[in-house]
Structure formats: C-alpha cells, structure tokens
Short mmCIF file of C-alpha atoms in Angstrom, two decimals:
data_model
loop_
_atom_site.label_atom_id
_atom_site.label_comp_id
_atom_site.label_asym_id
_atom_site.label_seq_id
_atom_site.Cartn_x
_atom_site.Cartn_y
_atom_site.Cartn_z
CA UNK I 1 35.92 24.80 75.31
CA UNK I 2 38.77 26.22 72.23
CA UNK I 3 40.84 22.62 72.91
CA UNK I 4 36.79 20.17 74.01
CA UNK I 5 36.51 22.13 69.70
CA UNK I 6 40.88 21.40 68.67
CA UNK I 7 40.02 17.99 70.00
CA UNK I 8 37.02 16.86 67.72
CA UNK I 9 38.74 18.73 64.20
CA UNK I 10 41.17 16.08 65.42
CA UNK I 11 39.54 13.11 65.90
CA UNK I 12 37.64 14.02 62.70
CA UNK I 13 40.19 14.89 60.89
CA UNK I 14 41.67 11.48 61.95
CA UNK I 15 38.51 9.63 60.54
CA UNK I 16 38.84 11.24 57.61
CA UNK I 17 41.78 9.56 57.09
CA UNK I 18 41.21 6.50 58.44
CA UNK I 19 37.91 7.09 56.02
CA UNK I 20 40.16 7.44 53.18
CA UNK I 21 43.21 4.35 53.96
CA UNK I 22 39.91 2.09 54.06
CA UNK I 23 38.62 2.80 50.32
CA UNK I 24 41.96 2.23 49.00
CA UNK I 25 42.56 -0.90 50.37
CA UNK I 26 39.81 -2.55 50.80
CA UNK I 27 37.26 -2.97 47.34
CA UNK I 28 33.46 -1.95 49.10
CA UNK I 29 33.28 0.83 50.93
CA UNK I 30 30.70 0.68 54.12
CA UNK I 31 28.00 2.80 53.48
CA UNK I 32 27.92 0.08 50.50
CA UNK I 33 27.72 -2.08 52.45
CA UNK I 34 25.36 -0.69 54.93
CA UNK I 35 22.57 -0.03 52.37
CA UNK I 36 22.81 -2.88 50.67
CA UNK I 37 21.58 -3.99 54.35
CA UNK I 38 19.60 -1.50 54.87
CA UNK I 39 18.01 -2.07 51.76
CA UNK I 40 17.17 -6.09 52.44
CA UNK I 41 16.04 -5.20 55.23
CA UNK I 42 13.94 -3.23 54.00
CA UNK I 43 12.05 -5.61 51.16
CA UNK I 44 12.39 -7.59 53.64
CA UNK I 45 9.71 -5.87 55.87
CA UNK I 46 8.40 -3.53 52.64
CA UNK I 47 5.61 -6.14 51.23
CA UNK I 48 5.22 -3.36 47.41
CA UNK I 49 7.67 -4.69 44.18
CA UNK I 50 8.99 -1.03 41.51
CA UNK I 51 9.22 -2.00 38.30
CA UNK I 52 10.54 1.68 36.32
CA UNK I 53 9.97 2.62 32.72
CA UNK I 54 12.95 4.65 31.43
CA UNK I 55 12.11 6.88 29.06
CA UNK I 56 15.38 6.91 27.01
CA UNK I 57 17.20 4.15 27.04
CA UNK I 58 20.87 2.47 26.18
CA UNK I 59 22.43 5.37 24.14
CA UNK I 60 19.38 7.54 24.30
CA UNK I 61 18.84 7.98 20.80
CA UNK I 62 15.58 6.79 20.88
CA UNK I 63 12.23 7.54 22.84
CA UNK I 64 11.47 3.94 24.60
CA UNK I 65 8.41 2.61 22.83
CA UNK I 66 7.74 1.46 25.75
CA UNK I 67 7.93 4.24 27.56
CA UNK I 68 5.37 6.52 25.41
CA UNK I 69 2.57 3.19 25.49
CA UNK I 70 2.85 3.72 28.89
CA UNK I 71 2.86 7.67 28.98
CA UNK I 72 -0.49 7.23 26.42
CA UNK I 73 -2.37 4.71 28.61
CA UNK I 74 -2.03 6.42 31.30
CA UNK I 75 -3.28 9.62 29.25
CA UNK I 76 -6.48 7.45 27.77
CA UNK I 77 -7.84 5.64 31.71
CA UNK I 78 -6.13 7.60 34.52
CA UNK I 79 -5.76 11.56 34.15
CA UNK I 80 -9.39 12.31 35.17
CA UNK I 81 -7.79 11.12 38.99
CA UNK I 82 -4.73 13.09 38.53
CA UNK I 83 -4.23 16.71 40.06
CA UNK I 84 -1.34 17.58 38.54
CA UNK I 85 -1.02 17.11 34.48
CA UNK I 86 0.72 18.65 31.43
CA UNK I 87 -0.09 18.99 27.76
CA UNK I 88 1.16 18.42 24.76
CA UNK I 89 1.29 19.04 21.30
CA UNK I 90 3.13 15.45 19.91
CA UNK I 91 5.31 14.81 17.04
CA UNK I 92 2.39 12.91 15.03
CA UNK I 93 -0.78 13.92 17.42
CA UNK I 94 -3.85 15.65 15.72
CA UNK I 95 -5.38 16.94 19.85
CA UNK I 96 -3.06 17.94 22.62
CA UNK I 97 -2.59 15.11 25.00
CA UNK I 98 -2.90 15.12 28.14
CA UNK I 99 0.52 12.51 30.85
CA UNK I 100 0.61 13.42 34.61
CA UNK I 101 2.48 16.10 35.26
CA UNK I 102 6.12 15.30 37.37
CA UNK I 103 6.11 13.57 40.54
CA UNK I 104 2.85 12.55 40.20
CA UNK I 105 1.70 9.67 41.66
CA UNK I 106 -2.09 8.60 40.39
CA UNK I 107 -4.04 4.79 40.85
CA UNK I 108 -5.23 2.01 37.67
CA UNK I 109 -7.30 -1.14 38.38
CA UNK I 110 -7.63 -4.28 36.57
CA UNK I 111 -9.19 -7.59 37.37
CA UNK I 112 -10.04 -5.97 40.85
CA UNK I 113 -6.08 -5.20 41.91
CA UNK I 114 -5.10 -2.10 42.55
CA UNK I 115 -1.48 -0.41 40.73
CA UNK I 116 -0.23 2.59 41.42
CA UNK I 117 2.14 4.34 39.65
CA UNK I 118 4.25 8.11 39.40
CA UNK I 119 5.92 9.86 37.06
CA UNK I 120 9.71 11.22 38.07
CA UNK I 121 12.47 13.78 36.84
CA UNK I 122 15.97 13.65 37.25
CA UNK I 123 17.80 16.84 36.50
CA UNK I 124 22.34 16.46 36.61
CA UNK I 125 24.53 18.39 34.90
CA UNK I 126 26.18 17.46 31.90
CA UNK I 127 28.74 18.67 29.48
CA UNK I 128 27.25 19.27 25.87
CA UNK I 129 30.83 20.08 23.63
CA UNK I 130 31.96 23.09 24.98
CA UNK I 131 28.94 24.22 27.27
CA UNK I 132 27.55 22.43 30.71
CA UNK I 133 23.81 21.67 30.41
CA UNK I 134 20.95 20.05 32.41
CA UNK I 135 20.16 16.31 31.20
CA UNK I 136 16.50 15.56 31.99
CA UNK I 137 15.36 11.64 33.17
CA UNK I 138 11.70 11.02 33.02
CA UNK I 139 10.76 7.36 34.27
CA UNK I 140 7.05 5.80 35.51
CA UNK I 141 7.46 3.64 38.26
CA UNK I 142 5.35 1.12 38.55
CA UNK I 143 4.25 -0.32 42.29
CA UNK I 144 2.24 -2.88 43.45
CA UNK I 145 1.48 -5.43 46.07
CA UNK I 146 4.29 -8.96 45.43
CA UNK I 147 1.46 -11.20 45.72
CA UNK I 148 0.90 -9.17 42.69
CA UNK I 149 3.67 -10.34 40.89
CA UNK I 150 3.14 -13.17 38.67
CA UNK I 151 -0.78 -10.97 36.95
CA UNK I 152 1.82 -8.05 36.35
CA UNK I 153 4.05 -9.72 34.12
CA UNK I 154 1.08 -12.57 32.34
CA UNK I 155 -1.80 -9.62 32.06
CA UNK I 156 -1.43 -6.33 33.06
CA UNK I 157 1.86 -5.01 31.00
CA UNK I 158 1.31 -6.54 27.88
CA UNK I 159 -2.42 -5.14 28.88
CA UNK I 160 -1.44 -1.49 29.44
CA UNK I 161 1.79 -1.53 26.25
CA UNK I 162 -1.68 -2.95 24.19
CA UNK I 163 -3.52 -0.38 25.09
CA UNK I 164 -1.20 2.93 25.04
CA UNK I 165 -0.14 2.02 21.89
CA UNK I 166 -3.70 1.60 20.21
CA UNK I 167 -4.43 5.09 22.22
CA UNK I 168 -1.47 6.71 20.54
CA UNK I 169 -2.60 5.33 17.29
CA UNK I 170 -6.07 6.83 17.41
CA UNK I 171 -4.10 10.34 18.56
CA UNK I 172 -1.53 10.07 15.24
CA UNK I 173 -1.66 12.71 12.60
CA UNK I 174 -1.87 10.31 9.56
CA UNK I 175 0.62 10.53 7.08
CA UNK I 176 0.37 9.86 3.34
CA UNK I 177 4.30 8.41 2.10
CA UNK I 178 6.07 8.17 -1.04
CA UNK I 179 9.49 6.60 -2.14
CA UNK I 180 12.56 8.03 -2.31
CA UNK I 181 15.06 7.17 -5.37
CA UNK I 182 17.89 5.21 -3.60
CA UNK I 183 20.03 7.56 -4.45
CA UNK I 184 19.61 9.53 -1.77
CA UNK I 185 19.39 6.05 1.11
CA UNK I 186 22.78 7.24 1.70
CA UNK I 187 23.09 10.30 4.20
CA UNK I 188 22.85 11.19 7.51
CA UNK I 189 19.12 10.12 9.09
CA UNK I 190 18.18 9.22 5.00
CA UNK I 191 15.37 7.26 4.90
CA UNK I 192 13.53 5.46 2.20
CA UNK I 193 10.11 7.24 3.16
CA UNK I 194 9.12 11.29 2.59
CA UNK I 195 5.98 11.56 3.93
CA UNK I 196 2.95 14.69 4.25
CA UNK I 197 0.20 14.37 6.45
CA UNK I 198 -2.83 12.25 5.12
CA UNK I 199 -6.66 14.22 5.56
CA UNK I 200 -7.83 13.70 1.70
CA UNK I 201 -11.76 14.26 3.20
CA UNK I 202 -13.12 11.22 0.39
CA UNK I 203 -14.64 8.94 2.25
CA UNK I 204 -17.22 6.14 2.24
CA UNK I 205 -20.16 8.45 1.96
CA UNK I 206 -19.21 11.06 0.52
CA UNK I 207 -18.22 8.15 -2.93
CA UNK I 208 -20.59 7.79 -6.33
CA UNK I 209 -20.76 3.82 -7.00
CA UNK I 210 -23.88 1.35 -5.96
CA UNK I 211 -24.29 1.04 -2.41
CA UNK I 212 -24.28 -2.32 -2.37
CA UNK I 213 -21.16 -3.09 -3.79
CA UNK I 214 -20.61 -0.24 -1.34
CA UNK I 215 -21.40 -2.03 1.38
CA UNK I 216 -19.98 -5.02 0.90
CA UNK I 217 -16.63 -2.97 0.85
CA UNK I 218 -16.68 -2.41 3.98
CA UNK I 219 -18.34 -5.71 5.60
CA UNK I 220 -15.24 -6.81 4.15
CA UNK I 221 -13.05 -3.59 5.38
CA UNK I 222 -13.86 -4.31 8.51
CA UNK I 223 -13.33 -7.89 8.97
CA UNK I 224 -10.53 -7.41 7.82
CA UNK I 225 -9.57 -5.03 10.80
CA UNK I 226 -10.88 -8.15 13.62
CA UNK I 227 -9.49 -10.65 12.29
CA UNK I 228 -6.25 -10.54 13.47
CA UNK I 229 -6.90 -14.02 16.02
CA UNK I 230 -8.52 -15.48 12.43
CA UNK I 231 -5.43 -15.39 9.99
CA UNK I 232 -3.20 -16.84 12.96
CA UNK I 233 -5.92 -19.12 13.19
CA UNK I 234 -5.44 -20.58 9.43
CA UNK I 235 -1.57 -19.47 9.56
CA UNK I 236 -2.05 -16.85 7.39
CA UNK I 237 0.45 -13.84 6.95
CA UNK I 238 -3.05 -10.54 8.13
CA UNK I 239 -2.72 -8.29 5.02
CA UNK I 240 -5.20 -8.70 2.01
CA UNK I 241 -5.12 -7.40 -1.38
CA UNK I 242 -7.66 -5.56 -3.53
CA UNK I 243 -7.30 -4.95 -6.98
CA UNK I 244 -8.88 -1.86 -8.35
CA UNK I 245 -10.22 -2.09 -11.98
CA UNK I 246 -13.01 -0.30 -14.65
CA UNK I 247 -12.28 3.09 -17.59
CA UNK I 248 -10.32 6.45 -15.63
CA UNK I 249 -13.08 8.45 -14.35
CA UNK I 250 -14.06 5.99 -12.10
CA UNK I 251 -13.00 6.74 -7.97
CA UNK I 252 -10.44 4.53 -7.56
CA UNK I 253 -8.37 7.28 -5.79
CA UNK I 254 -11.13 8.23 -4.61
CA UNK I 255 -12.11 4.72 -3.27
CA UNK I 256 -8.33 4.48 -1.56
CA UNK I 257 -8.84 7.14 0.45
CA UNK I 258 -12.38 6.34 1.85
CA UNK I 259 -10.67 2.94 2.44
CA UNK I 260 -7.19 4.98 4.62
CA UNK I 261 -10.19 7.33 6.29
CA UNK I 262 -12.73 4.25 7.37
CA UNK I 263 -9.70 2.37 8.55
CA UNK I 264 -7.95 5.46 10.25
CA UNK I 265 -4.64 3.75 8.15
CA UNK I 266 -1.44 5.03 6.86
CA UNK I 267 -0.80 5.68 2.87
CA UNK I 268 2.56 4.19 1.07
CA UNK I 269 2.21 5.61 -2.38
CA UNK I 270 4.69 2.97 -4.04
CA UNK I 271 6.34 4.32 -7.26
CA UNK I 272 7.80 1.56 -9.40
CA UNK I 273 9.81 3.09 -11.95
CA UNK I 274 12.16 4.71 -9.62
CA UNK I 275 12.84 1.11 -7.76
CA UNK I 276 15.31 -0.58 -8.61
CA UNK I 277 15.65 -3.86 -7.88
CA UNK I 278 13.97 -6.33 -6.60
CA UNK I 279 16.62 -5.81 -3.63
CA UNK I 280 14.92 -2.31 -3.24
CA UNK I 281 11.56 -3.25 -2.93
CA UNK I 282 12.44 -6.04 -0.23
CA UNK I 283 13.51 -3.17 1.79
CA UNK I 284 10.98 -0.91 1.11
CA UNK I 285 8.37 -3.06 2.44
CA UNK I 286 10.40 -4.00 5.52
CA UNK I 287 10.44 0.01 6.19
CA UNK I 288 6.26 0.34 6.35
CA UNK I 289 4.21 -0.12 9.81
CA UNK I 290 1.67 -1.68 10.27
CA UNK I 291 -1.92 -0.15 9.95
CA UNK I 292 -1.32 1.18 5.68
CA UNK I 293 -1.76 0.54 2.75
CA UNK I 294 0.49 0.21 -0.05
CA UNK I 295 -0.92 1.62 -3.32
CA UNK I 296 0.64 0.88 -6.65
CA UNK I 297 -1.20 2.95 -9.06
CA UNK I 298 -1.92 1.85 -12.77
CA UNK I 299 0.25 -1.07 -12.29
CA UNK I 300 -0.06 -2.78 -15.90
CA UNK I 301 2.29 1.32 -17.08
CA UNK I 302 4.92 1.78 -14.10
CA UNK I 303 6.90 -1.88 -15.24
CA UNK I 304 6.80 -4.68 -18.11
CA UNK I 305 4.97 -7.02 -15.91
CA UNK I 306 3.81 -9.61 -17.81
CA UNK I 307 5.85 -12.11 -17.39
CA UNK I 308 6.55 -13.27 -20.87
CA UNK I 309 10.04 -13.79 -22.78
CA UNK I 310 9.81 -11.56 -25.81
CA UNK I 311 11.88 -12.45 -29.00
CA UNK I 312 14.34 -9.23 -30.55
CA UNK I 313 15.49 -9.17 -33.73
CA UNK I 314 18.43 -8.78 -34.17
CA UNK I 315 18.89 -5.12 -34.53
CA UNK I 316 17.78 -4.48 -31.62
CA UNK I 317 20.46 -7.50 -29.74
CA UNK I 318 23.49 -5.31 -31.73
CA UNK I 319 21.67 -2.31 -30.23
CA UNK I 320 21.79 -3.30 -26.73
CA UNK I 321 25.23 -4.32 -27.29
CA UNK I 322 26.95 -1.11 -28.53
CA UNK I 323 25.01 0.37 -25.48
CA UNK I 324 26.38 -1.60 -23.37
CA UNK I 325 30.33 -1.13 -25.07
CA UNK I 326 29.72 1.92 -24.83
CA UNK I 327 30.09 4.88 -21.28
CA UNK I 328 27.21 5.80 -19.98
CA UNK I 329 26.32 9.64 -20.34
CA UNK I 330 25.50 11.88 -17.43
CA UNK I 331 21.92 12.38 -17.91
CA UNK I 332 21.29 8.45 -18.84
CA UNK I 333 19.34 7.00 -16.22
CA UNK I 334 19.25 3.12 -14.82
CA UNK I 335 16.45 1.29 -16.00
CA UNK I 336 14.34 -0.62 -13.01
CA UNK I 337 15.38 -4.36 -12.59
CA UNK I 338 12.23 -5.34 -10.18
CA UNK I 339 10.56 -8.39 -11.67
CA UNK I 340 7.52 -10.22 -12.09
CA UNK I 341 9.09 -12.53 -9.47
CA UNK I 342 9.73 -10.31 -6.94
CA UNK I 343 6.64 -7.33 -7.32
CA UNK I 344 5.14 -11.35 -6.59
CA UNK I 345 6.82 -11.88 -3.30
CA UNK I 346 7.07 -8.64 -2.38
CA UNK I 347 2.88 -9.33 -2.45
CA UNK I 348 2.77 -12.74 -0.86
CA UNK I 349 6.20 -14.05 -0.54
CA UNK I 350 8.37 -14.59 3.40
CA UNK I 351 8.81 -11.15 3.48
CA UNK I 352 4.87 -10.32 3.26
CA UNK I 353 4.88 -11.61 6.45
CA UNK I 354 7.06 -8.81 7.96
CA UNK I 355 4.76 -7.10 10.28
CA UNK I 356 0.65 -7.38 9.38
CA UNK I 357 -2.18 -5.66 8.98
CA UNK I 358 -1.47 -4.02 6.09
CA UNK I 359 -3.79 -3.92 2.51
CA UNK I 360 -1.76 -4.27 -0.49
CA UNK I 361 -3.73 -2.11 -3.40
CA UNK I 362 -3.45 -2.31 -6.65
CA UNK I 363 -5.96 -0.68 -9.55
CA UNK I 364 -5.34 -0.37 -13.37
CA UNK I 365 -7.50 0.91 -16.99
CA UNK I 366 -6.40 -2.60 -18.14
CA UNK I 367 -6.95 -5.78 -16.05
CA UNK I 368 -6.22 -7.90 -19.59
CA UNK I 369 -2.96 -6.59 -19.22
CA UNK I 370 -1.70 -8.38 -16.76
CA UNK I 371 -0.49 -10.96 -15.36
CA UNK I 372 -3.14 -13.88 -14.20
CA UNK I 373 -0.21 -14.51 -11.73
CA UNK I 374 -0.18 -11.17 -10.66
CA UNK I 375 -3.37 -10.81 -9.61
CA UNK I 376 -4.87 -14.27 -9.08
CA UNK I 377 -7.15 -15.12 -5.24
CA UNK I 378 -4.55 -14.91 -2.68
CA UNK I 379 -2.62 -11.70 -4.57
CA UNK I 380 -4.97 -9.76 -5.18
CA UNK I 381 -7.83 -11.39 -3.24
CA UNK I 382 -10.43 -9.12 -3.79
CA UNK I 383 -11.64 -7.58 -7.30
CA UNK I 384 -13.47 -4.95 -7.16
CA UNK I 385 -15.01 -3.05 -10.71
CA UNK I 386 -15.32 0.40 -10.57
CA UNK I 387 -17.78 0.85 -13.62
CA UNK I 388 -19.61 4.44 -15.13
CA UNK I 389 -22.19 6.19 -13.08
CA UNK I 390 -25.72 4.49 -11.93
CA UNK I 391 -28.27 6.87 -11.09
CA UNK I 392 -27.82 5.56 -7.28
CA UNK I 393 -24.48 6.98 -7.42
CA UNK I 394 -25.85 9.49 -9.78
CA UNK I 395 -28.29 10.40 -6.01
CA UNK I 396 -25.21 10.57 -3.85
CA UNK I 397 -22.87 13.20 -5.69
CA UNK I 398 -26.20 15.01 -5.64
CA UNK I 399 -26.30 14.94 -2.52
CA UNK I 400 -22.50 15.33 -2.34
CA UNK I 401 -22.37 19.13 -4.54
CA UNK I 402 -26.23 20.70 -4.90
CA UNK I 403 -27.57 19.43 -1.53
CA UNK I 404 -30.79 18.24 -2.63
CA UNK I 405 -32.14 14.59 -2.13
CA UNK I 406 -34.70 14.57 -4.70
CA UNK I 407 -35.44 17.45 -7.99
CA UNK I 408 -38.22 16.55 -11.07
CA UNK I 409 -35.47 16.29 -13.84
CA UNK I 410 -33.82 13.74 -12.05
CA UNK I 411 -36.40 11.00 -14.49
CA UNK I 412 -35.22 11.97 -17.41
CA UNK I 413 -32.07 11.43 -16.09
CA UNK I 414 -32.32 8.68 -14.92
CA UNK I 415 -33.60 7.09 -17.90
CA UNK I 416 -30.29 8.76 -19.90
CA UNK I 417 -27.75 7.16 -18.00
CA UNK I 418 -30.09 4.17 -18.60
CA UNK I 419 -27.78 4.86 -22.32
CA UNK I 420 -25.20 6.93 -21.77
CA UNK I 421 -21.75 5.95 -20.24
CA UNK I 422 -20.88 8.51 -17.95
CA UNK I 423 -18.03 8.70 -15.37
CA UNK I 424 -18.73 10.16 -11.88
CA UNK I 425 -15.75 12.22 -12.38
CA UNK I 426 -17.83 13.57 -15.17
CA UNK I 427 -21.08 14.14 -13.33
CA UNK I 428 -19.33 15.85 -10.79
CA UNK I 429 -17.94 18.73 -13.01
CA UNK I 430 -21.55 18.92 -14.42
CA UNK I 431 -23.03 18.98 -11.22
CA UNK I 432 -20.22 22.08 -10.23
CA UNK I 433 -21.47 24.49 -10.11
CA UNK I 434 -19.27 27.58 -11.82
CA UNK I 435 -20.50 30.86 -10.21
CA UNK I 436 -23.03 32.38 -7.12
CA UNK I 437 -25.83 32.82 -9.86
CA UNK I 438 -25.98 29.14 -11.20
CA UNK I 439 -28.42 26.65 -8.74
CA UNK I 440 -29.16 23.04 -8.72
CA UNK I 441 -31.86 22.60 -11.40
CA UNK I 442 -29.12 24.96 -13.60
CA UNK I 443 -26.57 22.04 -12.86
CA UNK I 444 -29.51 18.77 -13.70
CA UNK I 445 -29.66 20.07 -17.09
CA UNK I 446 -26.23 21.22 -17.92
CA UNK I 447 -25.79 17.13 -17.13
CA UNK I 448 -28.17 16.46 -18.69
CA UNK I 449 -26.77 18.73 -21.87
CA UNK I 450 -23.95 16.99 -22.03
CA UNK I 451 -25.65 13.28 -21.65
CA UNK I 452 -27.78 13.93 -24.83
CA UNK I 453 -24.51 15.11 -25.98
CA UNK I 454 -22.55 12.34 -24.86
CA UNK I 455 -25.62 10.29 -26.31
CA UNK I 456 -24.94 12.34 -30.04
CA UNK I 457 -21.50 11.88 -29.98
CA UNK I 458 -22.52 7.77 -29.19
CA UNK I 459 -24.47 7.45 -32.21
CA UNK I 460 -23.06 9.24 -34.87
CA UNK I 461 -19.66 6.87 -33.62
CA UNK I 462 -22.21 3.67 -33.86
CA UNK I 463 -24.46 5.81 -37.14
CA UNK I 464 -20.01 6.07 -39.14
CA UNK I 465 -18.72 3.14 -37.55
CA UNK I 466 -21.36 1.06 -39.12
CA UNK I 467 -21.28 2.89 -42.06
CA UNK I 468 -17.41 1.36 -41.56
CA UNK I 469 -18.73 -1.81 -42.20
CA UNK I 470 -21.05 -1.87 -44.70
CA UNK I 471 -18.15 -0.12 -47.11
CA UNK I 472 -16.03 -2.65 -45.74
CA UNK I 473 -18.77 -5.28 -47.19
CA UNK I 474 -18.94 -3.73 -50.54
CA UNK I 475 -15.05 -3.96 -51.19
CA UNK I 476 -15.15 -7.51 -49.54
CA UNK I 477 -18.47 -8.74 -52.01
CA UNK I 478 -16.76 -6.76 -55.17
CA UNK I 479 -13.62 -8.46 -53.76
CA UNK I 480 -15.50 -12.14 -53.49
CA UNK I 481 -17.34 -11.12 -56.73
CA UNK I 482 -13.62 -10.89 -58.72
CA UNK I 483 -12.36 -13.68 -57.22
CA UNK I 484 -16.03 -15.41 -59.18
CA UNK I 485 -15.31 -14.37 -61.95
CA UNK I 486 -11.45 -14.43 -62.19
CA UNK I 487 -12.27 -18.22 -60.77
CA UNK I 488 -14.91 -19.15 -63.58
CA UNK I 489 -12.43 -17.28 -66.11
CA UNK I 490 -9.64 -19.64 -65.28
CA UNK I 491 -12.37 -22.68 -65.48
CA UNK I 492 -13.59 -21.34 -69.13
CA UNK I 493 -9.95 -20.83 -69.97
CA UNK I 494 -9.39 -24.71 -67.96
CA UNK I 495 -12.75 -26.68 -70.15
CA UNK I 496 -10.85 -24.51 -73.39
CA UNK I 497 -7.84 -25.33 -73.14
CA UNK I 498 -8.88 -29.41 -71.88
CA UNK I 499 -11.17 -28.95 -75.69
CA UNK I 500 -8.45 -27.15 -77.64
CA UNK I 501 -6.14 -30.18 -75.76
CA UNK I 502 -8.36 -33.34 -76.96
CA UNK I 503 -9.06 -31.62 -80.33
CA UNK I 504 -5.77 -32.45 -80.97
CA UNK I 505 -5.32 -35.44 -79.43
CA UNK I 506 -8.31 -36.99 -81.97
CA UNK I 507 -6.60 -35.41 -84.94
CA UNK I 508 -2.86 -36.96 -83.79
CA UNK I 509 -5.44 -40.63 -83.89
CA UNK I 510 -6.37 -39.74 -87.02
CA UNK I 511 -3.11 -38.68 -88.24
CA UNK I 512 -1.85 -42.22 -87.07
CA UNK I 513 -4.91 -44.04 -88.37
CA UNK I 514 -4.56 -42.83 -92.00
CA UNK I 515 -0.59 -43.76 -91.56
CA UNK I 516 -1.54 -47.32 -90.82
CA UNK I 517 -3.64 -46.94 -93.45
CA UNK I 518 -1.28 -46.16 -96.12
CA UNK I 519 1.80 -48.30 -94.85
CA UNK I 520 -0.82 -51.49 -95.21
CA UNK I 521 -1.89 -50.45 -98.53
CA UNK I 522 1.84 -49.80 -100.07
CA UNK I 523 3.01 -52.96 -98.27
CA UNK I 524 -0.38 -55.06 -100.76
CA UNK I 525 1.09 -53.60 -103.30
CA UNK I 526 4.45 -54.04 -102.55
CA UNK I 527 3.13 -57.80 -102.53
CA UNK I 528 1.25 -57.89 -105.91
CA UNK I 529 3.72 -56.57 -108.16
CA UNK I 530 6.23 -59.61 -106.38
CA UNK I 531 3.75 -61.93 -107.50
CA UNK I 532 3.22 -60.01 -110.76
CA UNK I 533 6.66 -60.31 -111.22
#
C-alpha cells in the first residue's frame, strides 16, 4: 500500500513538473484553451445574452452614471418584486432609497418581453498604503434572450437609463449654488460652485400677485418643461430667459423660488462682480447642470453693462495712467472685465447650447438702465412686471398670514388699495402678528393705518410738489416780467437813440443848407463887386 501511494506521488510530481515546463515554453495554458472551448460550446447551446454594468469603471475615481441610473430604475420599478432589499440615504437624496441587495434577482417587463436583472458583489484583498483592506466590486447584470438583442440595443437600455435619471432627479435634494471666486479654483478638489440645500418654501400658491398673471406664468413654465422635442424641431437651444422688473419689495426673489419649486429645478445664483473676465463666465456656465435656473439679481447694479462708450476726461486718463504705473497694493481687488458682449454670448451664444433645460432669470429695479440688446426677445423671452399690491394679491397674503378669506375690513382695504401704492412686502409686514394678543382684526387695522399714513404722505408730497411748482411758476413769471421790462427799456432806449440820431442828422442837414446859402451869397457879392470895379 505504501508503494502505491509513493508511485501516485511520483506521478503527480511528474505531472506538475511537466505542467511547469509547458507553461514556460507555450504562450497559452491548457486550462485557458479548455475554458475557451467550454464557453464557446456553452454559448452555442445557451440561448441567453448577458450585459454587465460595473459600479466603477476606469480609474475607480468616479461612480458610473450608468450604474447609478440602473440602480434608480430598479429601485422604482422592480423593488416591489424583490425579496431582499437594502435601504440607503444617498448623498443628494431627501428620503431613503430601496435597492436590490447583493446576489438578488428580479424580472422586468418591456413591450411584452421579459428581462432579468441580478446584482452581484465580489471581494478581494487590496493593499492601500501600508494596510491591507478588502475591496468590493458591485455590478448589475442584465440577461435576455438573444432574439431580443436588437430590442435591447435600440430601445430597452435607452428606456432604462432615461427613467433611471428621472427617478434620480426626483429623489435628489435640490441645491442652491453660488459661484466661487476664481482665486479659489486651483486647489485640490476645488469647485467653481459651492452649494447648500435649497429649501425655500415660496410657491405660486403663496405668491402675492394677480391670479391671471400667475396662471399665465405657470402655463409658460409647464410648456417649457415639456418642450424638449419642440425646441429641437425649431433648432433652438432648450433654454428660456425671464426678466423680472419692478420696485423693491414686489416679490422678485420670491418669484424665482416659486419657479424653482414648481419645476423642481436647482438654482445657480451668479455674482458677476466676482467674475474676472468672459472666459471665467463661460467656465461657470459649462459647470451648471440641466434642470436649473441661473439667476443674476439686480443686474443693473452688478456691472456697467450699458454697452455705451464713455468719453474720459484728461484728468481721469492721467489718473488711470498713474494707476497702471504704480505696483498693485495687497488689498487692491482686480476689477471685473466681463463685457456686454461676453454676457450676451453667455445668454444666447454658441456656449448657451451646452446642456439643456435651463432658465436664465434677470432681476432689476430699473429696466430703463439696461441695454436693449440685453433684454430683447430671444434673450429675455418673457418680461414680467412685478407691480404694487392689488386687492387679489392682498387676499392671498391675508390667507397666508392670518388664515382669513373674508373680513368686514376688506372693503375699506380694497378702496384704499385703489388710491395708495403699497408693495406686497409692506402689506405682509403689517399683516404679520407681532404678539400673541394680536388677532386678524388688529392686523388688518394696522394695515389700514399704514395705508392711510402712506396716503397722507403721498398727498403731502403732492402738495409740496405743487407748491414748489407754483413757486417755480412765480419765479418764472417774475423772470419773464423782468425780461419784458428790460426788453421794453431796451426798445425805448433804441427809439430815443434813433430820435437823437435823426435830430442830429436834421441839424447837420440844416447847417449844410445854411453854409451853402452863405457861400452862394458871398459869390454873388463878389460878382457885383467885380462889375462895379
């Protein structure tokens, strides 16, 4: 028995030695060739095709977008049929998201065809710096019959990715972005935009404005959101510009928040004064995502964007030359060199077509200060005037702040609002209870007092303006009378001078006639004297 085991051991050792020699002198190992033919035979017999979607690709520095889309799609459409699930709160999610657990399988139906999805995980030892660690690789595997290959390539995968992205967008936590100064762009993992969670409660239901205008804006926004194919058909970038203008306190910022909540979009608040030049402006635009609102508030105050060239005086030119020659101070900030042309390209140029489904919103208190090229249709497609508070807007505020739909004081407030200009912000401040003892009636009385006071101030201003006009009119009349007197005196002086000049001419003429008569008489006397002689 011992001799038999010794011979078996010798045989195995010989086989191992022979295998080592074969591996050294032959490029392909026998088991590799065997596995290859087994797979070919299996693929010939096995009628199904598999597609693997790994969680990380390339350098494993970024999660695969396809994997995230598939995960979101399966969590929404197939999680009801899975037996093993896992819950996770994603970085940008507002609620727990259910997804398939490892090594779980579900089915999916599409156009009458059944597809199988399975999740897998492999673990291997990896060396990270000086410490060994376990590295996990996850992936999804799609299995389908080979007769459905064209359906998968043409429609199904596109459907899965599209639906998955939409689910991810619905589950995401919306953000409010602000741009970083370009001096902070160069660090490790630096970003051109910083963000916080966007949780502004303003909506079109709470917005104080004319109901008809509100419905018109909501229809316009809804048409834009559903207009991807239409914009592609007419050959225009999928974007739209809104210009909000009106006095301070009329709800321009609240309108932007209501638009973002209605569309479920992120908001990018762009501060132009921190942008050095047009190149940086373009980079900021490229880094924005779709389904977003890009906002520039008080654009008339941000930069000089009138497009007009101003003539500099000689002193200003000398000062600018002296500044150029001096070394820059440590606290001296570089002025923004964003131009009107750069901003127009940002809104409506070639770069504006990078990405889609974006709104660009400008706000201003003085629309007359903006260059016409900046706010023309095609750039700012819709102009929305945010005006003073009307009675319908007041009713919305009364419902929001006091939870009342009607009150005996509403009639007086309606009459006053027809005479007094008051902003929604002022109305809201008067309607807000300042103590627990105040009720709806006292708040409405405060509003009436404030409107009466504003009415008196307006009447006082008008009276003062009328008085100033009268004083100016009297001054103007006195000036006209003085001018008339001076003109009359000048005329009298001219007439008197003309009379004196005429008298002098007449006297000179008489003198000339007398001199002529004397000369003739002397000549006659001389002739008589000559005759006598």
